[in-house]
Coordinates of C-alpha atoms in Angstrom, one line a residue:
M1 CA 85.4 67.0 107.7
M2 CA 83.1 66.0 110.7
M3 CA 80.4 63.8 109.1
T4 CA 76.5 63.5 111.3
P5 CA 75.2 59.8 111.6
T6 CA 73.5 58.3 109.4
R7 CA 70.4 57.0 112.0
P8 CA 69.5 57.8 114.8
Y9 CA 71.8 55.3 117.6
D10 CA 71.6 54.1 121.2
I11 CA 75.2 54.2 123.4
L12 CA 75.9 52.3 127.1
L13 CA 78.7 54.2 128.3
V14 CA 80.1 52.0 131.5
E15 CA 81.9 54.9 133.2
D16 CA 82.7 55.7 136.2
D17 CA 84.4 58.7 136.5
P18 CA 82.7 61.4 136.0
A19 CA 84.7 64.1 134.0
D20 CA 85.4 62.0 131.8
A21 CA 82.0 60.5 130.9
M22 CA 80.3 64.2 130.7
L23 CA 83.8 64.5 128.2
I24 CA 82.5 61.6 125.9
E25 CA 78.8 62.7 126.1
E26 CA 80.1 66.4 124.9
A27 CA 82.0 64.7 122.2
L28 CA 79.5 63.0 120.7
R29 CA 77.1 66.3 121.0
Q30 CA 80.1 68.3 119.1
R31 CA 79.7 65.0 115.7
G32 CA 75.9 66.2 116.1
G33 CA 73.0 63.3 114.7
E34 CA 70.2 62.2 116.9
R35 CA 71.7 59.1 119.6
S36 CA 71.0 57.9 123.4
L37 CA 73.9 58.0 126.0
V38 CA 72.7 56.6 128.9
Q39 CA 76.2 55.8 131.5
V40 CA 76.2 53.6 133.6
E41 CA 79.0 53.5 136.4
D42 CA 79.8 49.0 136.6
G43 CA 79.4 46.4 135.4
V44 CA 77.0 45.5 137.7
A45 CA 75.1 48.7 136.7
A46 CA 76.1 47.0 131.6
L47 CA 73.7 43.5 133.4
D48 CA 71.1 45.4 134.7
Y49 CA 70.5 47.5 132.3
L50 CA 71.0 45.4 129.4
R51 CA 69.3 42.5 130.8
D52 CA 66.0 44.9 130.6
P53 CA 63.7 44.0 128.0
L54 CA 62.6 47.9 128.2
K55 CA 65.5 48.6 127.5
P56 CA 67.2 49.2 124.2
R57 CA 69.5 47.5 123.2
P58 CA 72.3 49.9 122.2
D59 CA 74.5 50.4 119.0
L60 CA 77.3 50.1 120.9
I61 CA 78.5 50.0 124.0
V62 CA 82.2 51.7 125.2
L63 CA 83.4 50.3 128.2
D64 CA 86.2 51.5 130.3
L65 CA 88.2 48.6 132.2
N66 CA 89.3 50.1 136.3
M67 CA 85.2 51.0 138.0
P68 CA 83.6 49.8 141.4
R69 CA 81.8 46.8 141.8
M70 CA 82.6 44.6 138.5
N71 CA 85.1 46.4 136.8
G72 CA 85.7 45.6 133.1
R73 CA 87.0 43.4 133.0
E74 CA 84.2 41.0 134.7
L75 CA 81.7 42.1 132.3
L76 CA 83.6 42.5 128.8
A77 CA 83.6 38.1 130.0
V78 CA 80.2 37.9 130.5
L79 CA 79.4 39.9 127.8
K80 CA 80.8 37.8 125.5
Q81 CA 79.2 34.5 127.0
E82 CA 75.7 35.8 126.3
D83 CA 74.1 35.4 122.6
E84 CA 71.7 38.0 123.7
L85 CA 74.5 40.8 124.1
K86 CA 77.7 38.8 122.6
V87 CA 76.5 41.2 119.3
I88 CA 77.2 44.2 120.5
P89 CA 80.5 45.7 119.6
V90 CA 82.4 46.4 123.1
V91 CA 84.5 49.6 122.4
V92 CA 87.2 49.9 125.8
L93 CA 88.1 53.5 126.4
T94 CA 90.0 53.5 129.3
T95 CA 93.5 54.6 131.1
S96 CA 95.3 51.9 130.7
S97 CA 97.7 51.3 127.9
A98 CA 99.3 47.7 129.4
P99 CA 100.3 45.2 126.9
D100 CA 98.6 42.5 129.5
D101 CA 95.3 44.4 129.7
V102 CA 95.4 44.7 126.2
E103 CA 95.5 41.2 125.0
A104 CA 92.7 40.2 128.3
A105 CA 90.5 42.6 126.1
Y106 CA 91.2 41.2 122.8
R107 CA 91.2 37.3 123.9
R108 CA 87.8 38.7 125.9
H109 CA 86.6 39.8 122.5
A110 CA 86.6 43.5 123.0
N111 CA 86.2 44.6 119.2
A112 CA 88.4 47.1 119.6
Y113 CA 90.5 48.9 122.3
V114 CA 91.3 52.6 122.7
T115 CA 93.6 54.6 125.6
K116 CA 92.3 57.4 126.8
P117 CA 94.4 60.4 125.4
V118 CA 95.4 62.7 128.1
N119 CA 95.4 65.7 125.6
L120 CA 91.3 66.8 125.7
D121 CA 92.1 67.2 122.0
D122 CA 93.6 64.3 121.0
F123 CA 90.6 62.9 123.8
T124 CA 87.8 64.9 121.3
R125 CA 89.3 63.0 118.1
A126 CA 89.1 59.6 119.6
V127 CA 85.7 59.7 120.5
H128 CA 84.6 60.8 117.0
D129 CA 86.3 57.9 115.5
I130 CA 84.9 56.0 117.6
D131 CA 81.7 56.3 116.8
A132 CA 82.4 57.3 113.3
F133 CA 83.7 54.0 112.5
Y134 CA 81.4 51.3 114.4
L135 CA 77.7 54.6 113.8
D136 CA 79.0 54.6 110.4
T137 CA 81.3 52.7 108.7
A138 CA 80.9 48.8 110.3
V139 CA 77.2 47.5 109.4
T140 CA 75.8 46.0 112.7
V141 CA 73.5 43.4 113.7
P142 CA 69.7 45.4 112.9
R143 CA 68.3 46.2 116.3
D144 CA 65.1 44.4 117.1

């Protein structure tokens, strides 16, 4: 049974792979509900977006680790040091299943770590599960 989100919300997708970004967007569209998905290609662009007072604060950040300029590891460290940003849940969604990457992400206070499944149906299910948990089930800090 597929549930639809109960309220409109904003997701910031930090992902440099256009194919993965398209798959994530399609999986969210399949789930239904109102949402705004903004995609940026690296940590520098993510910080520019997040620090812009005219942009809405996202309800969730979905973060890849391996990107140019500022990678996801570096971005996560910055996010969790800034008072305004550290309350935003961050789900690492990446190809790496290396124990060092998983441990480092949690040490930097990632809220969850999900390895991107290779199978399309499993990938879609993983995105649906992230969406359902963080935006239907989990209680988050109210937006301004």
